[in-house]
Amino acid sequence: DQLRRVLTQEIRWFHSIPIDGSVTPGHCTFSQEQWIARQMPASLTGKTVLDVGAWDGFYSFEAEHRGAARVLAIDQFQGPREMQGTAGFEYARARLASHVEFQPLDVMDSGQIPDTFDLVLFLGVYYHLEQPDAALPLLFNRLRPGGMLLMEGIVSPGGSPDLNLTEPYEVEPFTFNSPTPAWCLQHLQKAGFADVRLVGGTWRFGDFVAYYADAFPNP
């Protein structure tokens, strides 16, 4: 049928998104996405969310499902993603009757966004940047007081926080570096994040971590 043809042939999916009883055949499995999603607050009722590097929008739609009052997804489709563009996101948004907004912006363009947010998602992005430390202050400025950044990505185990960056990570295409956990912690704090917490896990390409930076105030 039309739905199956779209899900399997017409769109090259990165995310595995449940739609109308089916799941899109994404590069990231649904179980991997669920692990990361469990690091998000269970309830986002009334909150505003910025999803940086949203691609197909799995986490944007998940934030909306958890009650977010507004979700803004941004991404700049370059390299191998140019052929796909926003096709997956637009299809999923239509079928889910979603109100998630989209703007074609790179993380380094996030300073153009005039608004601030309760939650900023920075998932699977920083290791694709040649200078990821330059992005962190920009994201800090997009947070409301007491807001939270959730950052996830490939890291190299061990190492010194004094290292600017560690070795290139060649398993996944267009990955410029794989910082150490110590590097990430140091530069998150340098950018202004005060309460930085580390959550460990296992990724199909190697180690990865999720960082909370500045948690929501206690009710």
mmCIF file of C-alpha atoms in Angstrom:
data_model
loop_
_atom_site.group_PDB
_atom_site.id
_atom_site.type_symbol
_atom_site.label_atom_id
_atom_site.label_comp_id
_atom_site.label_asym_id
_atom_site.label_seq_id
_atom_site.Cartn_x
_atom_site.Cartn_y
_atom_site.Cartn_z
ATOM 1 C CA ASP A 1 0.000 0.000 0.000
ATOM 2 C CA GLN A 2 0.977 3.652 -0.156
ATOM 3 C CA LEU A 3 2.143 3.833 3.469
ATOM 4 C CA ARG A 4 4.438 0.812 3.125
ATOM 5 C CA ARG A 5 5.866 2.158 -0.150
ATOM 6 C CA VAL A 6 6.641 5.521 1.428
ATOM 7 C CA LEU A 7 8.186 3.945 4.516
ATOM 8 C CA THR A 8 10.430 1.534 2.643
ATOM 9 C CA GLN A 9 11.199 3.074 -0.748
ATOM 10 C CA GLU A 10 10.484 6.757 -1.179
ATOM 11 C CA ILE A 11 12.262 8.122 1.904
ATOM 12 C CA ARG A 12 15.700 7.259 3.261
ATOM 13 C CA TRP A 13 14.886 7.295 6.975
ATOM 14 C CA PHE A 14 17.414 7.954 9.715
ATOM 15 C CA HIS A 15 14.993 7.649 12.640
ATOM 16 C CA SER A 16 12.658 4.771 13.440
ATOM 17 C CA ILE A 17 9.364 6.585 14.048
ATOM 18 C CA PRO A 18 6.109 4.783 14.915
ATOM 19 C CA ILE A 19 3.460 5.913 12.409
ATOM 20 C CA ASP A 20 0.002 4.404 11.962
ATOM 21 C CA GLY A 21 0.980 1.015 13.394
ATOM 22 C CA SER A 22 4.245 0.790 11.450
ATOM 23 C CA VAL A 23 7.773 1.931 12.265
ATOM 24 C CA THR A 24 9.896 3.740 9.712
ATOM 25 C CA PRO A 25 13.011 1.703 8.703
ATOM 26 C CA GLY A 26 15.540 4.065 10.208
ATOM 27 C CA HIS A 27 19.297 3.769 10.440
ATOM 28 C CA CYS A 28 18.883 4.187 14.208
ATOM 29 C CA THR A 29 16.808 1.426 15.721
ATOM 30 C CA PHE A 30 13.759 2.148 17.829
ATOM 31 C CA SER A 31 15.441 0.548 20.858
ATOM 32 C CA GLN A 32 18.443 2.873 20.552
ATOM 33 C CA GLU A 33 16.162 5.879 20.332
ATOM 34 C CA GLN A 34 14.140 4.712 23.323
ATOM 35 C CA TRP A 35 17.298 4.545 25.452
ATOM 36 C CA ILE A 36 18.101 8.160 24.674
ATOM 37 C CA ALA A 37 14.465 9.200 25.058
ATOM 38 C CA ARG A 38 14.458 7.773 28.589
ATOM 39 C CA GLN A 39 17.022 10.424 29.508
ATOM 40 C CA MET A 40 14.475 13.133 28.663
ATOM 41 C CA PRO A 41 12.077 14.344 31.385
ATOM 42 C CA ALA A 42 9.027 12.062 31.473
ATOM 43 C CA SER A 43 6.715 15.076 31.424
ATOM 44 C CA LEU A 44 7.320 18.209 29.380
ATOM 45 C CA THR A 45 3.876 19.666 29.963
ATOM 46 C CA GLY A 46 3.919 23.368 29.215
ATOM 47 C CA LYS A 47 7.653 23.372 28.391
ATOM 48 C CA THR A 48 9.342 24.659 25.250
ATOM 49 C CA VAL A 49 11.897 22.532 23.416
ATOM 50 C CA LEU A 50 14.609 23.210 20.834
ATOM 51 C CA ASP A 51 15.790 20.093 18.954
ATOM 52 C CA VAL A 52 19.158 20.834 17.325
ATOM 53 C CA GLY A 53 20.005 18.566 14.399
ATOM 54 C CA ALA A 54 16.527 17.042 14.452
ATOM 55 C CA TRP A 55 16.743 15.226 11.070
ATOM 56 C CA ASP A 56 13.533 13.128 10.799
ATOM 57 C CA GLY A 57 12.318 14.536 14.118
ATOM 58 C CA PHE A 58 11.951 11.471 16.368
ATOM 59 C CA TYR A 59 12.871 13.406 19.517
ATOM 60 C CA SER A 60 10.913 16.475 18.437
ATOM 61 C CA PHE A 61 7.749 14.411 18.111
ATOM 62 C CA GLU A 62 8.538 12.592 21.363
ATOM 63 C CA ALA A 63 8.845 15.924 23.190
ATOM 64 C CA GLU A 64 5.500 16.994 21.786
ATOM 65 C CA HIS A 65 4.002 13.661 22.858
ATOM 66 C CA ARG A 66 5.235 14.358 26.398
ATOM 67 C CA GLY A 67 3.247 17.554 26.511
ATOM 68 C CA ALA A 68 5.626 20.267 25.313
ATOM 69 C CA ALA A 69 3.771 23.463 24.514
ATOM 70 C CA ARG A 70 6.162 24.310 21.682
ATOM 71 C CA VAL A 71 8.857 22.342 19.868
ATOM 72 C CA LEU A 72 11.215 23.919 17.351
ATOM 73 C CA ALA A 73 13.302 21.517 15.255
ATOM 74 C CA ILE A 74 16.323 22.826 13.368
ATOM 75 C CA ASP A 75 18.673 21.123 10.937
ATOM 76 C CA GLN A 76 20.765 22.041 7.934
ATOM 77 C CA PHE A 77 20.816 19.174 5.471
ATOM 78 C CA GLN A 78 24.290 18.874 3.989
ATOM 79 C CA GLY A 79 26.540 16.134 2.661
ATOM 80 C CA PRO A 80 24.730 12.799 2.200
ATOM 81 C CA ARG A 81 21.545 14.223 3.697
ATOM 82 C CA GLU A 82 20.990 16.770 0.935
ATOM 83 C CA MET A 83 19.181 14.226 -1.241
ATOM 84 C CA GLN A 84 16.687 13.472 1.519
ATOM 85 C CA GLY A 85 16.161 16.974 2.854
ATOM 86 C CA THR A 86 13.109 17.318 5.062
ATOM 87 C CA ALA A 87 11.068 14.564 3.364
ATOM 88 C CA GLY A 88 11.047 12.258 6.377
ATOM 89 C CA PHE A 89 10.300 15.027 8.839
ATOM 90 C CA GLU A 90 7.499 16.488 6.755
ATOM 91 C CA TYR A 91 5.906 13.117 6.131
ATOM 92 C CA ALA A 92 6.015 12.137 9.807
ATOM 93 C CA ARG A 93 4.737 15.541 10.920
ATOM 94 C CA ALA A 94 1.749 15.272 8.575
ATOM 95 C CA ARG A 95 0.843 11.692 9.521
ATOM 96 C CA LEU A 96 1.229 12.431 13.241
ATOM 97 C CA ALA A 97 -0.829 15.637 12.937
ATOM 98 C CA SER A 98 2.069 17.327 14.707
ATOM 99 C CA HIS A 99 2.563 21.034 15.383
ATOM 100 C CA VAL A 100 6.351 20.809 15.653
ATOM 101 C CA GLU A 101 7.971 23.771 13.890
ATOM 102 C CA PHE A 102 10.971 23.494 11.586
ATOM 103 C CA GLN A 103 13.647 26.000 10.567
ATOM 104 C CA PRO A 104 16.577 25.204 8.215
ATOM 105 C CA LEU A 105 19.346 26.279 10.605
ATOM 106 C CA ASP A 106 22.686 24.813 11.596
ATOM 107 C CA VAL A 107 23.704 24.678 15.258
ATOM 108 C CA MET A 108 26.127 27.524 14.565
ATOM 109 C CA ASP A 109 23.154 29.570 13.324
ATOM 110 C CA SER A 110 21.190 29.019 16.535
ATOM 111 C CA GLY A 111 22.073 32.527 17.681
ATOM 112 C CA GLN A 112 19.603 33.760 15.054
ATOM 113 C CA ILE A 113 16.738 32.272 17.067
ATOM 114 C CA PRO A 114 15.361 35.049 19.268
ATOM 115 C CA ASP A 115 13.632 32.736 21.744
ATOM 116 C CA THR A 116 14.868 30.772 24.728
ATOM 117 C CA PHE A 117 13.752 27.268 25.693
ATOM 118 C CA ASP A 118 13.239 25.062 28.723
ATOM 119 C CA LEU A 119 14.945 22.083 27.076
ATOM 120 C CA VAL A 120 17.575 21.981 24.332
ATOM 121 C CA LEU A 121 18.251 18.612 22.699
ATOM 122 C CA PHE A 122 21.734 18.253 21.200
ATOM 123 C CA LEU A 123 21.694 14.609 20.178
ATOM 124 C CA GLY A 124 24.196 12.996 17.822
ATOM 125 C CA VAL A 125 25.575 16.313 16.604
ATOM 126 C CA TYR A 126 28.693 17.560 18.385
ATOM 127 C CA TYR A 127 31.040 14.903 17.013
ATOM 128 C CA HIS A 128 30.110 16.012 13.490
ATOM 129 C CA LEU A 129 31.426 19.521 14.225
ATOM 130 C CA GLU A 130 35.000 20.584 13.603
ATOM 131 C CA GLN A 131 34.787 22.920 16.625
ATOM 132 C CA PRO A 132 32.113 21.540 18.948
ATOM 133 C CA ASP A 133 33.251 23.778 21.810
ATOM 134 C CA ALA A 134 32.095 26.801 19.805
ATOM 135 C CA ALA A 135 28.532 25.466 19.718
ATOM 136 C CA LEU A 136 28.086 25.029 23.475
ATOM 137 C CA PRO A 137 27.952 28.745 24.457
ATOM 138 C CA LEU A 138 25.411 29.314 21.668
ATOM 139 C CA LEU A 139 23.177 26.597 23.092
ATOM 140 C CA PHE A 140 23.631 27.915 26.626
ATOM 141 C CA ASN A 141 22.247 31.238 25.417
ATOM 142 C CA ARG A 142 19.166 29.490 24.037
ATOM 143 C CA LEU A 143 18.232 28.150 27.490
ATOM 144 C CA ARG A 144 15.877 29.844 29.883
ATOM 145 C CA PRO A 145 17.117 30.181 33.481
ATOM 146 C CA GLY A 146 16.844 26.744 35.071
ATOM 147 C CA GLY A 147 16.528 25.052 31.691
ATOM 148 C CA MET A 148 18.287 21.885 30.626
ATOM 149 C CA LEU A 149 20.567 20.747 27.823
ATOM 150 C CA LEU A 150 20.613 17.051 26.946
ATOM 151 C CA MET A 151 23.685 16.224 24.872
ATOM 152 C CA GLU A 152 24.492 12.788 23.429
ATOM 153 C CA GLY A 153 27.165 11.483 21.121
ATOM 154 C CA ILE A 154 30.283 9.445 20.480
ATOM 155 C CA VAL A 155 33.176 9.843 22.879
ATOM 156 C CA SER A 156 36.639 8.375 23.310
ATOM 157 C CA PRO A 157 37.225 6.668 26.652
ATOM 158 C CA GLY A 158 39.880 8.150 28.905
ATOM 159 C CA GLY A 159 42.143 10.970 27.835
ATOM 160 C CA SER A 160 42.939 14.367 29.247
ATOM 161 C CA PRO A 161 40.572 17.335 29.437
ATOM 162 C CA ASP A 162 43.481 19.477 28.259
ATOM 163 C CA LEU A 163 43.335 17.828 24.847
ATOM 164 C CA ASN A 164 41.620 20.101 22.369
ATOM 165 C CA LEU A 165 40.079 17.098 20.591
ATOM 166 C CA THR A 166 40.926 13.444 20.394
ATOM 167 C CA GLU A 167 41.291 11.203 17.356
ATOM 168 C CA PRO A 168 38.898 11.321 14.380
ATOM 169 C CA TYR A 169 36.187 8.696 14.598
ATOM 170 C CA GLU A 170 36.204 7.058 11.182
ATOM 171 C CA VAL A 171 33.542 4.377 11.656
ATOM 172 C CA GLU A 172 30.677 6.794 11.105
ATOM 173 C CA PRO A 173 30.938 9.078 8.040
ATOM 174 C CA PHE A 174 31.400 12.832 8.449
ATOM 175 C CA THR A 175 32.632 12.501 12.023
ATOM 176 C CA PHE A 176 35.434 14.942 12.696
ATOM 177 C CA ASN A 177 36.319 13.984 16.246
ATOM 178 C CA SER A 178 35.439 11.946 19.292
ATOM 179 C CA PRO A 179 36.080 14.043 22.409
ATOM 180 C CA THR A 180 36.751 12.433 25.759
ATOM 181 C CA PRO A 181 34.119 12.575 28.517
ATOM 182 C CA ALA A 182 36.483 14.836 30.453
ATOM 183 C CA TRP A 183 36.669 17.213 27.495
ATOM 184 C CA CYS A 184 32.887 17.343 27.247
ATOM 185 C CA LEU A 185 32.472 18.038 30.947
ATOM 186 C CA GLN A 186 35.118 20.749 30.908
ATOM 187 C CA HIS A 187 33.684 22.592 27.927
ATOM 188 C CA LEU A 188 30.083 22.314 29.106
ATOM 189 C CA GLN A 189 31.110 23.972 32.364
ATOM 190 C CA LYS A 190 33.182 26.550 30.494
ATOM 191 C CA ALA A 191 30.116 27.427 28.400
ATOM 192 C CA GLY A 192 28.166 28.231 31.575
ATOM 193 C CA PHE A 193 26.423 24.984 32.484
ATOM 194 C CA ALA A 194 26.710 24.577 36.231
ATOM 195 C CA ASP A 195 25.043 21.254 37.088
ATOM 196 C CA VAL A 196 26.525 18.746 34.646
ATOM 197 C CA ARG A 197 25.713 15.058 35.060
ATOM 198 C CA LEU A 198 26.925 12.092 33.048
ATOM 199 C CA VAL A 199 24.906 9.068 31.964
ATOM 200 C CA GLY A 200 26.754 6.173 30.293
ATOM 201 C CA GLY A 201 25.590 3.684 27.712
ATOM 202 C CA THR A 202 26.551 1.599 24.703
ATOM 203 C CA TRP A 203 26.226 2.659 21.083
ATOM 204 C CA ARG A 204 26.549 0.427 18.044
ATOM 205 C CA PHE A 205 29.570 2.437 16.826
ATOM 206 C CA GLY A 206 31.315 2.714 20.191
ATOM 207 C CA ASP A 207 30.880 4.436 23.515
ATOM 208 C CA PHE A 208 28.501 7.301 23.974
ATOM 209 C CA VAL A 209 27.308 9.460 26.810
ATOM 210 C CA ALA A 210 24.320 11.615 27.569
ATOM 211 C CA TYR A 211 24.964 14.755 29.570
ATOM 212 C CA TYR A 212 22.416 16.626 31.573
ATOM 213 C CA ALA A 213 23.459 20.229 31.956
ATOM 214 C CA ASP A 214 21.346 22.397 34.268
ATOM 215 C CA ALA A 215 18.262 20.459 35.364
ATOM 216 C CA PHE A 216 14.770 21.837 35.638
ATOM 217 C CA PRO A 217 14.066 23.449 39.041
ATOM 218 C CA ASN A 218 12.443 21.149 41.586
ATOM 219 C CA PRO A 219 8.642 21.647 41.779
#
